[in-house]
Amino acid sequence: MKVRYASEITGKKADALVFGVFEGLKDLMDKDAEQLKKLGFKGKVGETAVLPGEGNFKTIVYVGLGKKGEIDSEKVRIAAAKGIRTAKKSGAKRVVVDFPEVEKLGGKETKAVAEGIIIGSYKFSKYKKEEDGELKEIVVAGKKEFKKEFEKGKIFAEAVNFVRDLVNEPGNVITPEKLAEISEELAAKYGFECKVFDEEILEKEKMVGILTVGRGSKNPPRFIHLSYKPKKSEKRVVLVGKGVTFDSGGLNIKPEQFMKTMKSDKAGACAVLGIMKIIGELKPNIEVHALIPTVENMPDGRAYRPDDIIVYKNGVSVEVHSTDAEGRLILADALIYGSELEPDVMIDMATLTGACVVALGHYTSGLFTEDDRLANKLLKAVKETGEKMWRMPLDEDLKEDIKGAYADVQNVGKTRYGGAITAALFLQKFVDSKKVKSWAHIDIAGPAFLDSEWKYYTSGATGQPVRAVAETIIEGE
Ligand code: BES
Ligand code: ZN
Ligand code: ZN
């Protein structure tokens, strides 16, 4: 599917025109408004109606933008997505999208049109015989001055779909070694440096968490380090992503209803790769390191067990209480390694706890950081991107809950309460505050993978929080 931006669409022929209108239908010709009213079309956000076209367009898909005074980028994304989907259902291959009123609003909304179209038309259909037609070409009408924003929207949306493709692939296809291969391909494409640690190097580097959790699987563990170093750099950023290619729970095996969908336990790692893709495209003046600890968590004769004690490179000893709390064990190695890079900002993202989903629901990520500025930047970014995030406390008083009986810490809290917070407090033990200026942890267990369709997302992987984190690290001071 090709998506183009054009400042001139007169004379352009297409199977369908997707036309955005506000509630009240004031800007339409009387005849069209009349017909739409007969169909009961009001112009609410994402509402669609199809009328036969004339001239250059075989059909016209009207899509609602809601009340004129209340338009924002997220509504534009929803409308663009619904409009395109309706055009596709009507059998269109070539589509022109015209949101004339939105164009008047500005660059952000123009970027949102591109995102809505590309994110909204995504489907993970690789393994299915094609059921319906494919869109071939989409031309979006808009002012020349916003072309750059439109192209930026394309880059962001394509990175999101890249992440979704990776996350949606099952555990028999994407193993830790495969994830390393994909990272190497990305590095080759954008000229990043790429180091992959196999078991021998993992031993040398004392990455005990990755080695311990990885031992139960035939698919060996890996640690991946991608780096982008521009000639002129304003700051150093480290991104860390949890890459559990399948989480069975290990010896503390998950019940079946919770094991299904655990192919998505690598969503943090994939999100980090998606952000690197955006970095590779936009080439900002910031140094960015992507760190991915990746394992498959399986029960086996060699698997790690409850009661095991491991001692990390930074001296912290950990008592294993549940082999299903594996994410924090592998992230610990990456956070120790990331601290050594002495970054200005370190952000980790992980499908870390079911407790975070209990706390915030399926659509919202949990954000943990002591840095108010970084928190505000991220929260401002999600307001624009529509990826929901909510700040949670790194409550000192809960530290008692992860104190170990025989080691410094245990990998699970003594009670279930505040499980997302105790997981974050566990991670904090491995961030060297003398070397890392600012650290944030994002628990994406809820929104990384959805059971059903939501807004412009189909069910399955969403690619969250790629857009917000990319905006946050790229945006200047
Ligand atoms: N990968 C899971 C967390 C998860 C749950 C992600 C639901 C996405 C959706 C994680 O490794 C896990 O199993 N966490 C346990 C921790 C518990 C043993 C302290 C959990 O949340 O139950
Ligand atoms: Zn687990
Ligand atoms: Zn997990």
PDB file of N, CA, C and O and ligand atoms in Angstrom, residues 242 244 247 254 262 265 297 324 326-327 351-352, ligand 3:
ATOM      1  N   LYS A 242      11.871  -5.394  27.488  1.00  0.00           N
ATOM      2  CA  LYS A 242      11.750  -6.796  27.900  1.00  0.00           C
ATOM      3  C   LYS A 242      11.450  -7.667  26.676  1.00  0.00           C
ATOM      4  O   LYS A 242      10.456  -7.487  25.997  1.00  0.00           O
ATOM      5  N   VAL A 244      10.859 -11.260  26.325  1.00  0.00           N
ATOM      6  CA  VAL A 244      10.537 -12.663  26.595  1.00  0.00           C
ATOM      7  C   VAL A 244       9.710 -13.175  25.408  1.00  0.00           C
ATOM      8  O   VAL A 244       8.564 -12.775  25.221  1.00  0.00           O
ATOM      9  N   ASP A 247       6.300 -16.513  27.390  1.00  0.00           N
ATOM     10  CA  ASP A 247       6.326 -16.644  28.845  1.00  0.00           C
ATOM     11  C   ASP A 247       5.327 -17.718  29.287  1.00  0.00           C
ATOM     12  O   ASP A 247       4.141 -17.452  29.443  1.00  0.00           O
ATOM     13  N   LYS A 254       2.012 -21.089  34.065  1.00  0.00           N
ATOM     14  CA  LYS A 254       0.772 -20.293  34.032  1.00  0.00           C
ATOM     15  C   LYS A 254      -0.431 -21.181  33.749  1.00  0.00           C
ATOM     16  O   LYS A 254      -0.317 -22.125  32.964  1.00  0.00           O
ATOM     17  N   MET A 262       0.898 -15.031  25.487  1.00  0.00           N
ATOM     18  CA  MET A 262       2.210 -14.684  26.062  1.00  0.00           C
ATOM     19  C   MET A 262       3.328 -14.610  25.019  1.00  0.00           C
ATOM     20  O   MET A 262       4.490 -14.379  25.337  1.00  0.00           O
ATOM     21  N   ASP A 265       4.900 -11.172  25.200  1.00  0.00           N
ATOM     22  CA  ASP A 265       5.763 -10.762  26.311  1.00  0.00           C
ATOM     23  C   ASP A 265       7.098 -10.167  25.835  1.00  0.00           C
ATOM     24  O   ASP A 265       7.947  -9.793  26.630  1.00  0.00           O
ATOM     25  N   ASN A 297      10.900 -18.224  28.427  1.00  0.00           N
ATOM     26  CA  ASN A 297      10.721 -18.720  29.803  1.00  0.00           C
ATOM     27  C   ASN A 297       9.962 -20.042  29.778  1.00  0.00           C
ATOM     28  O   ASN A 297       8.757 -20.064  29.553  1.00  0.00           O
ATOM     29  N   ASP A 324       7.738 -17.097  37.371  1.00  0.00           N
ATOM     30  CA  ASP A 324       6.900 -16.320  36.451  1.00  0.00           C
ATOM     31  C   ASP A 324       7.162 -14.818  36.568  1.00  0.00           C
ATOM     32  O   ASP A 324       6.682 -14.035  35.767  1.00  0.00           O
ATOM     33  N   GLU A 326       9.812 -13.340  35.766  1.00  0.00           N
ATOM     34  CA  GLU A 326      11.094 -13.467  35.064  1.00  0.00           C
ATOM     35  C   GLU A 326      11.551 -12.158  34.416  1.00  0.00           C
ATOM     36  O   GLU A 326      12.744 -11.925  34.255  1.00  0.00           O
ATOM     37  N   GLY A 327      10.578 -11.315  34.072  1.00  0.00           N
ATOM     38  CA  GLY A 327      10.910 -10.087  33.335  1.00  0.00           C
ATOM     39  C   GLY A 327      11.898  -9.228  34.098  1.00  0.00           C
ATOM     40  O   GLY A 327      12.919  -8.786  33.568  1.00  0.00           O
ATOM     41  N   THR A 351       6.228  -5.600  29.394  1.00  0.00           N
ATOM     42  CA  THR A 351       4.948  -6.208  29.773  1.00  0.00           C
ATOM     43  C   THR A 351       5.230  -6.921  31.098  1.00  0.00           C
ATOM     44  O   THR A 351       5.410  -8.132  31.129  1.00  0.00           O
ATOM     45  N   LEU A 352       5.289  -6.124  32.156  1.00  0.00           N
ATOM     46  CA  LEU A 352       5.899  -6.645  33.377  1.00  0.00           C
ATOM     47  C   LEU A 352       4.940  -7.326  34.350  1.00  0.00           C
ATOM     48  O   LEU A 352       5.264  -8.383  34.873  1.00  0.00           O
TER      49      LEU A 352
HETATM   50 ZN    ZN B   3       6.654 -12.132  31.470  1.00  0.00          ZN
END
